[in-house]
PDB file of C-alpha atoms and ligand atoms in Angstrom:
ATOM      1  CA  MET J   1      -1.857  -5.136  -8.702  1.00  0.00           C
ATOM      2  CA  GLU J   2      -0.087  -6.454  -5.632  1.00  0.00           C
ATOM      3  CA  ILE J   3       0.734  -3.936  -2.927  1.00  0.00           C
ATOM      4  CA  ARG J   4       3.878  -4.764  -0.959  1.00  0.00           C
ATOM      5  CA  VAL J   5       3.384  -3.732   2.647  1.00  0.00           C
ATOM      6  CA  LEU J   6       6.335  -3.343   4.992  1.00  0.00           C
ATOM      7  CA  GLY J   7       5.374  -4.142   8.586  1.00  0.00           C
ATOM      8  CA  ILE J   8       7.275  -2.262  11.300  1.00  0.00           C
ATOM      9  CA  CYS J   9       6.828  -3.334  14.917  1.00  0.00           C
ATOM     10  CA  GLY J  10       7.808  -0.926  17.645  1.00  0.00           C
ATOM     11  CA  SER J  11       8.369  -3.614  20.272  1.00  0.00           C
ATOM     12  CA  LEU J  12      11.541  -5.669  20.583  1.00  0.00           C
ATOM     13  CA  ARG J  13       9.944  -8.088  23.040  1.00  0.00           C
ATOM     14  CA  GLN J  14       9.999 -11.697  21.919  1.00  0.00           C
ATOM     15  CA  LYS J  15       6.337 -12.312  22.757  1.00  0.00           C
ATOM     16  CA  SER J  16       5.220  -8.835  21.754  1.00  0.00           C
ATOM     17  CA  TYR J  17       1.470  -8.342  21.440  1.00  0.00           C
ATOM     18  CA  ASN J  18       2.150  -5.723  18.783  1.00  0.00           C
ATOM     19  CA  MET J  19       4.154  -8.201  16.724  1.00  0.00           C
ATOM     20  CA  SER J  20       1.300 -10.688  17.114  1.00  0.00           C
ATOM     21  CA  ALA J  21      -1.138  -7.972  16.054  1.00  0.00           C
ATOM     22  CA  LEU J  22       0.997  -7.189  13.006  1.00  0.00           C
ATOM     23  CA  LYS J  23       1.053 -10.856  11.991  1.00  0.00           C
ATOM     24  CA  THR J  24      -2.694 -11.098  12.530  1.00  0.00           C
ATOM     25  CA  ALA J  25      -3.235  -8.066  10.321  1.00  0.00           C
ATOM     26  CA  GLY J  26      -1.105  -9.788   7.671  1.00  0.00           C
ATOM     27  CA  ALA J  27      -3.294 -12.888   7.862  1.00  0.00           C
ATOM     28  CA  LEU J  28      -6.473 -10.804   7.622  1.00  0.00           C
ATOM     29  CA  MET J  29      -5.319  -8.725   4.653  1.00  0.00           C
ATOM     30  CA  PRO J  30      -7.382  -8.927   1.491  1.00  0.00           C
ATOM     31  CA  ALA J  31      -5.838 -10.532  -1.579  1.00  0.00           C
ATOM     32  CA  GLY J  32      -3.765  -7.829  -3.184  1.00  0.00           C
ATOM     33  CA  LEU J  33      -1.914  -6.788  -0.033  1.00  0.00           C
ATOM     34  CA  LYS J  34       1.217  -8.721   0.897  1.00  0.00           C
ATOM     35  CA  LEU J  35       2.946  -8.173   4.244  1.00  0.00           C
ATOM     36  CA  GLU J  36       6.649  -8.490   4.956  1.00  0.00           C
ATOM     37  CA  ILE J  37       7.775  -7.669   8.475  1.00  0.00           C
ATOM     38  CA  THR J  38      11.127  -6.046   9.118  1.00  0.00           C
ATOM     39  CA  ALA J  39      13.140  -5.852  12.343  1.00  0.00           C
ATOM     40  CA  ILE J  40      14.411  -2.682  13.996  1.00  0.00           C
ATOM     41  CA  GLY J  41      16.213  -4.235  16.971  1.00  0.00           C
ATOM     42  CA  ASP J  42      19.710  -3.787  15.500  1.00  0.00           C
ATOM     43  CA  ILE J  43      19.366  -0.059  14.920  1.00  0.00           C
ATOM     44  CA  PRO J  44      21.690   1.844  17.282  1.00  0.00           C
ATOM     45  CA  MET J  45      20.566   4.870  19.256  1.00  0.00           C
ATOM     46  CA  TYR J  46      20.585   7.939  17.054  1.00  0.00           C
ATOM     47  CA  ASN J  47      23.785   9.908  17.371  1.00  0.00           C
ATOM     48  CA  PHE J  48      24.895  12.581  14.927  1.00  0.00           C
ATOM     49  CA  ASP J  49      28.510  11.486  15.398  1.00  0.00           C
ATOM     50  CA  LEU J  50      27.577   8.002  14.157  1.00  0.00           C
ATOM     51  CA  GLN J  51      25.717   9.491  11.206  1.00  0.00           C
ATOM     52  CA  GLU J  52      28.754  11.568  10.270  1.00  0.00           C
ATOM     53  CA  LYS J  53      30.825   8.391  10.029  1.00  0.00           C
ATOM     54  CA  GLY J  54      28.242   6.941   7.636  1.00  0.00           C
ATOM     55  CA  PHE J  55      24.764   5.566   8.258  1.00  0.00           C
ATOM     56  CA  PRO J  56      24.991   2.196  10.056  1.00  0.00           C
ATOM     57  CA  ALA J  57      23.996  -0.843   7.970  1.00  0.00           C
ATOM     58  CA  PRO J  58      20.733  -1.627   9.854  1.00  0.00           C
ATOM     59  CA  VAL J  59      19.669   1.985   9.256  1.00  0.00           C
ATOM     60  CA  THR J  60      20.276   1.958   5.493  1.00  0.00           C
ATOM     61  CA  LYS J  61      18.619  -1.476   5.350  1.00  0.00           C
ATOM     62  CA  LEU J  62      15.426  -0.071   6.844  1.00  0.00           C
ATOM     63  CA  ARG J  63      15.612   2.967   4.541  1.00  0.00           C
ATOM     64  CA  ASP J  64      15.900   0.663   1.516  1.00  0.00           C
ATOM     65  CA  GLU J  65      13.026  -1.522   2.701  1.00  0.00           C
ATOM     66  CA  ILE J  66      10.817   1.539   3.131  1.00  0.00           C
ATOM     67  CA  LEU J  67      11.739   2.839  -0.319  1.00  0.00           C
ATOM     68  CA  ALA J  68      11.009  -0.558  -1.891  1.00  0.00           C
ATOM     69  CA  ALA J  69       7.632  -0.934  -0.154  1.00  0.00           C
ATOM     70  CA  ASP J  70       4.373   0.339  -1.606  1.00  0.00           C
ATOM     71  CA  ALA J  71       2.860   0.901   1.824  1.00  0.00           C
ATOM     72  CA  LEU J  72       3.729   0.704   5.522  1.00  0.00           C
ATOM     73  CA  LEU J  73       1.964  -0.923   8.447  1.00  0.00           C
ATOM     74  CA  PHE J  74       2.991   0.163  11.941  1.00  0.00           C
ATOM     75  CA  ALA J  75       2.197  -1.606  15.204  1.00  0.00           C
ATOM     76  CA  SER J  76       3.716  -0.136  18.309  1.00  0.00           C
ATOM     77  CA  PRO J  77       3.229  -0.193  22.045  1.00  0.00           C
ATOM     78  CA  GLU J  78       2.659   2.992  23.996  1.00  0.00           C
ATOM     79  CA  ASN J  79       5.324   3.675  26.580  1.00  0.00           C
ATOM     80  CA  ASN J  80       4.570   6.335  29.154  1.00  0.00           C
ATOM     81  CA  TRP J  81       1.754   7.785  27.067  1.00  0.00           C
ATOM     82  CA  SER J  82       3.768   8.093  23.864  1.00  0.00           C
ATOM     83  CA  VAL J  83       5.607   6.199  21.112  1.00  0.00           C
ATOM     84  CA  GLY J  84       8.011   3.555  22.409  1.00  0.00           C
ATOM     85  CA  ALA J  85      11.713   4.381  22.143  1.00  0.00           C
ATOM     86  CA  PRO J  86      12.758   1.739  19.544  1.00  0.00           C
ATOM     87  CA  LEU J  87      10.306   2.986  16.935  1.00  0.00           C
ATOM     88  CA  LYS J  88      10.912   6.662  17.664  1.00  0.00           C
ATOM     89  CA  ASN J  89      14.631   6.023  17.336  1.00  0.00           C
ATOM     90  CA  ALA J  90      14.207   4.232  13.998  1.00  0.00           C
ATOM     91  CA  ILE J  91      12.042   7.084  12.713  1.00  0.00           C
ATOM     92  CA  ASP J  92      14.593   9.665  13.863  1.00  0.00           C
ATOM     93  CA  TRP J  93      17.234   7.868  11.794  1.00  0.00           C
ATOM     94  CA  MET J  94      14.942   7.724   8.758  1.00  0.00           C
ATOM     95  CA  SER J  95      14.279  11.438   9.041  1.00  0.00           C
ATOM     96  CA  ARG J  96      17.980  12.134   8.418  1.00  0.00           C
ATOM     97  CA  PHE J  97      17.919  10.831   4.844  1.00  0.00           C
ATOM     98  CA  GLN J  98      17.539  13.011   1.809  1.00  0.00           C
ATOM     99  CA  PRO J  99      15.376  12.315  -0.113  1.00  0.00           C
ATOM    100  CA  GLN J 100      12.950  11.409   2.628  1.00  0.00           C
ATOM    101  CA  PRO J 101      12.006   7.698   2.419  1.00  0.00           C
ATOM    102  CA  PHE J 102       8.642   8.293   4.110  1.00  0.00           C
ATOM    103  CA  VAL J 103       7.338  10.950   1.738  1.00  0.00           C
ATOM    104  CA  ASN J 104       3.902  10.083   0.340  1.00  0.00           C
ATOM    105  CA  LYS J 105       4.014   6.492   1.579  1.00  0.00           C
ATOM    106  CA  PRO J 106       0.550   5.226   2.405  1.00  0.00           C
ATOM    107  CA  ALA J 107       0.403   3.743   5.906  1.00  0.00           C
ATOM    108  CA  ALA J 108      -1.875   2.211   8.469  1.00  0.00           C
ATOM    109  CA  VAL J 109      -1.271   2.238  12.202  1.00  0.00           C
ATOM    110  CA  LEU J 110      -2.480  -0.071  14.942  1.00  0.00           C
ATOM    111  CA  SER J 111      -1.541  -0.655  18.541  1.00  0.00           C
ATOM    112  CA  ALA J 112      -1.913  -3.175  21.319  1.00  0.00           C
ATOM    113  CA  SER J 113      -1.356  -2.488  24.975  1.00  0.00           C
ATOM    114  CA  THR J 114      -2.049  -4.123  28.282  1.00  0.00           C
ATOM    115  CA  GLY J 115      -3.676  -0.886  29.418  1.00  0.00           C
ATOM    116  CA  LEU J 116      -7.280   0.253  29.046  1.00  0.00           C
ATOM    117  CA  LEU J 117      -6.697   2.689  26.178  1.00  0.00           C
ATOM    118  CA  GLY J 118      -5.031   0.263  23.779  1.00  0.00           C
ATOM    119  CA  GLY J 119      -2.044   2.486  23.147  1.00  0.00           C
ATOM    120  CA  SER J 120      -4.159   5.285  21.719  1.00  0.00           C
ATOM    121  CA  ARG J 121      -1.985   8.085  23.080  1.00  0.00           C
ATOM    122  CA  GLY J 122       1.142   6.539  21.624  1.00  0.00           C
ATOM    123  CA  GLN J 123      -0.635   5.831  18.372  1.00  0.00           C
ATOM    124  CA  TYR J 124      -1.704   9.434  17.998  1.00  0.00           C
ATOM    125  CA  ASP J 125       1.770  10.708  18.729  1.00  0.00           C
ATOM    126  CA  LEU J 126       3.027   8.269  16.099  1.00  0.00           C
ATOM    127  CA  ARG J 127       0.523   9.594  13.561  1.00  0.00           C
ATOM    128  CA  ARG J 128       1.657  13.149  14.307  1.00  0.00           C
ATOM    129  CA  ILE J 129       5.323  12.244  13.867  1.00  0.00           C
ATOM    130  CA  LEU J 130       4.704  10.338  10.639  1.00  0.00           C
ATOM    131  CA  GLY J 131       2.574  13.169   9.292  1.00  0.00           C
ATOM    132  CA  GLY J 132       5.492  15.532   9.799  1.00  0.00           C
ATOM    133  CA  LEU J 133       7.613  13.294   7.596  1.00  0.00           C
ATOM    134  CA  GLY J 134       5.087  13.156   4.776  1.00  0.00           C
ATOM    135  CA  VAL J 135       3.495   9.765   5.446  1.00  0.00           C
ATOM    136  CA  GLN J 136      -0.079   9.525   4.200  1.00  0.00           C
ATOM    137  CA  TRP J 137      -1.783   7.568   6.956  1.00  0.00           C
ATOM    138  CA  LEU J 138      -5.218   6.034   6.890  1.00  0.00           C
ATOM    139  CA  ALA J 139      -7.480   7.772   9.403  1.00  0.00           C
ATOM    140  CA  LYS J 140     -10.129   5.077   9.957  1.00  0.00           C
ATOM    141  CA  PRO J 141     -10.972   2.411  11.009  1.00  0.00           C
ATOM    142  CA  GLU J 142      -8.804   2.856  14.081  1.00  0.00           C
ATOM    143  CA  VAL J 143      -7.491  -0.278  15.778  1.00  0.00           C
ATOM    144  CA  PHE J 144      -6.617  -0.141  19.467  1.00  0.00           C
ATOM    145  CA  ILE J 145      -6.315  -3.533  21.135  1.00  0.00           C
ATOM    146  CA  ASN J 146      -6.654  -2.820  24.840  1.00  0.00           C
ATOM    147  CA  LEU J 147      -6.222  -5.265  27.732  1.00  0.00           C
ATOM    148  CA  ALA J 148      -4.063  -7.261  25.325  1.00  0.00           C
ATOM    149  CA  ALA J 149      -2.992  -9.906  27.836  1.00  0.00           C
ATOM    150  CA  GLY J 150      -6.524 -11.298  27.794  1.00  0.00           C
ATOM    151  CA  LYS J 151      -6.983 -11.106  24.031  1.00  0.00           C
ATOM    152  CA  PHE J 152      -3.949 -12.972  22.691  1.00  0.00           C
ATOM    153  CA  GLY J 153      -3.324 -16.654  23.311  1.00  0.00           C
ATOM    154  CA  ALA J 154       0.074 -17.996  24.392  1.00  0.00           C
ATOM    155  CA  ASP J 155       0.662 -18.851  20.724  1.00  0.00           C
ATOM    156  CA  GLY J 156       0.191 -15.179  19.772  1.00  0.00           C
ATOM    157  CA  LYS J 157      -3.242 -15.742  18.228  1.00  0.00           C
ATOM    158  CA  LEU J 158      -5.645 -12.842  18.559  1.00  0.00           C
ATOM    159  CA  ASN J 159      -8.736 -14.458  20.015  1.00  0.00           C
ATOM    160  CA  ASP J 160     -10.918 -11.378  20.337  1.00  0.00           C
ATOM    161  CA  GLU J 161     -13.540 -11.470  17.589  1.00  0.00           C
ATOM    162  CA  ALA J 162     -14.392  -7.766  17.760  1.00  0.00           C
ATOM    163  CA  ALA J 163     -10.720  -6.845  17.330  1.00  0.00           C
ATOM    164  CA  ARG J 164     -10.312  -9.296  14.438  1.00  0.00           C
ATOM    165  CA  LYS J 165     -13.366  -7.834  12.695  1.00  0.00           C
ATOM    166  CA  LEU J 166     -12.076  -4.288  13.113  1.00  0.00           C
ATOM    167  CA  MET J 167      -8.660  -5.311  11.826  1.00  0.00           C
ATOM    168  CA  THR J 168     -10.217  -6.968   8.789  1.00  0.00           C
ATOM    169  CA  GLU J 169     -12.097  -3.746   8.064  1.00  0.00           C
ATOM    170  CA  GLN J 170      -8.954  -1.692   8.560  1.00  0.00           C
ATOM    171  CA  MET J 171      -6.981  -3.858   6.140  1.00  0.00           C
ATOM    172  CA  ALA J 172      -9.721  -3.589   3.499  1.00  0.00           C
ATOM    173  CA  ALA J 173      -9.717   0.193   3.878  1.00  0.00           C
ATOM    174  CA  PHE J 174      -5.899   0.159   3.805  1.00  0.00           C
ATOM    175  CA  GLN J 175      -5.891  -1.562   0.437  1.00  0.00           C
ATOM    176  CA  ASP J 176      -8.258   1.015  -1.005  1.00  0.00           C
ATOM    177  CA  TRP J 177      -6.243   3.855   0.587  1.00  0.00           C
ATOM    178  CA  SER J 178      -2.920   2.518  -0.721  1.00  0.00           C
ATOM    179  CA  VAL J 179      -4.216   2.271  -4.275  1.00  0.00           C
ATOM    180  CA  ARG J 180      -5.629   5.795  -4.101  1.00  0.00           C
ATOM    181  CA  MET J 181      -2.435   7.252  -2.638  1.00  0.00           C
ATOM    182  CA  GLN J 182      -0.299   5.474  -5.229  1.00  0.00           C
ATOM    183  CA  ARG J 183      -2.425   7.008  -7.987  1.00  0.00           C
ATOM    184  CA  ALA J 184      -2.367  10.423  -6.371  1.00  0.00           C
ATOM    185  CA  PHE J 185       1.418  10.508  -6.079  1.00  0.00           C
ATOM    186  CA  ALA J 186       2.369   8.541  -9.196  1.00  0.00           C
TER     187      ALA J 186
HETATM  188  C1  FMN P   1       8.348   1.394  30.077  1.00  0.00           C
HETATM  189  C2  FMN P   1       6.913   1.006  29.846  1.00  0.00           C
HETATM  190  C3  FMN P   1       5.951   1.977  29.783  1.00  0.00           C
HETATM  191  C4  FMN P   1       4.614   1.641  29.532  1.00  0.00           C
HETATM  192  N1  FMN P   1       3.696   2.627  29.404  1.00  0.00           N
HETATM  193  C5  FMN P   1       2.438   2.312  29.016  1.00  0.00           C
HETATM  194  C6  FMN P   1       1.497   3.345  28.733  1.00  0.00           C
HETATM  195  O1  FMN P   1       1.777   4.517  28.828  1.00  0.00           O
HETATM  196  N2  FMN P   1       0.273   2.974  28.310  1.00  0.00           N
HETATM  197  C7  FMN P   1      -0.102   1.657  28.173  1.00  0.00           C
HETATM  198  O2  FMN P   1      -1.226   1.389  27.762  1.00  0.00           O
HETATM  199  N3  FMN P   1       0.766   0.666  28.446  1.00  0.00           N
HETATM  200  C8  FMN P   1       2.018   0.958  28.864  1.00  0.00           C
HETATM  201  N4  FMN P   1       2.915  -0.037  29.106  1.00  0.00           N
HETATM  202  C9  FMN P   1       2.483  -1.432  29.012  1.00  0.00           C
HETATM  203  C10 FMN P   1       2.577  -1.951  27.595  1.00  0.00           C
HETATM  204  O3  FMN P   1       1.364  -1.662  26.944  1.00  0.00           O
HETATM  205  C11 FMN P   1       2.800  -3.456  27.585  1.00  0.00           C
HETATM  206  O4  FMN P   1       4.045  -3.734  28.172  1.00  0.00           O
HETATM  207  C12 FMN P   1       2.705  -4.036  26.203  1.00  0.00           C
HETATM  208  O5  FMN P   1       2.610  -5.433  26.316  1.00  0.00           O
HETATM  209  C13 FMN P   1       3.925  -3.674  25.352  1.00  0.00           C
HETATM  210  O6  FMN P   1       3.749  -4.060  24.015  1.00  0.00           O
HETATM  211  P1  FMN P   1       4.354  -5.415  23.426  1.00  0.00           P
HETATM  212  O7  FMN P   1       3.545  -6.560  24.028  1.00  0.00           O
HETATM  213  O8  FMN P   1       4.113  -5.304  21.960  1.00  0.00           O
HETATM  214  O9  FMN P   1       5.792  -5.504  23.801  1.00  0.00           O
HETATM  215  C14 FMN P   1       4.249   0.283  29.384  1.00  0.00           C
HETATM  216  C15 FMN P   1       5.234  -0.704  29.476  1.00  0.00           C
HETATM  217  C16 FMN P   1       6.549  -0.360  29.699  1.00  0.00           C
HETATM  218  C17 FMN P   1       7.591  -1.447  29.764  1.00  0.00           C
END
């Protein structure tokens, strides 16, 4: 059974390390997982007044993509020790829908940062936020790509073997987790 994974990158930067990490994870996925990456750059800043006029098209598009996906894969930078604004904003919009598109969705989370901690503080805030919305995230293996500037080539290739190995293990565990969560919530 093929599991359709929706990839959500929290960085809007053209040469984002997190986008490169997401693509690398897609390439390292076991057969059975299939990644499609969405874009969140067109989502406006959350504003209740906008919502009252009707959810903007990029917001409903993301909601529909989440609903159609079997599982979610997040890669986001840490900004000032927490989740970057674009992803937090997208999640805030998603949280306004009833029924909740995130409920019981299996997910995996990874992060890349130029800092020493690999975005771990942001990643753990992200896990907390997603947990509050009913996402079933995979606990381990954890993937934090620190000192990212030295680990990705100019072409976006992740050259660090230890990180690639960890990512491969995470994707294998993610497949198993997604199947188990799908069964649990069928
Ligand atoms: C506003 C801002 C805040 C940042 N705060 C952190 C931080 O708290 N921790 C960290 O490890 N890196 C921090 N960084 C550095 C990012 O990790 C780095 O810019 C990274 O490349 C962003 O991810 P991206 O390559 O996917 O765009 C910050 C960068 C910006 C622009």
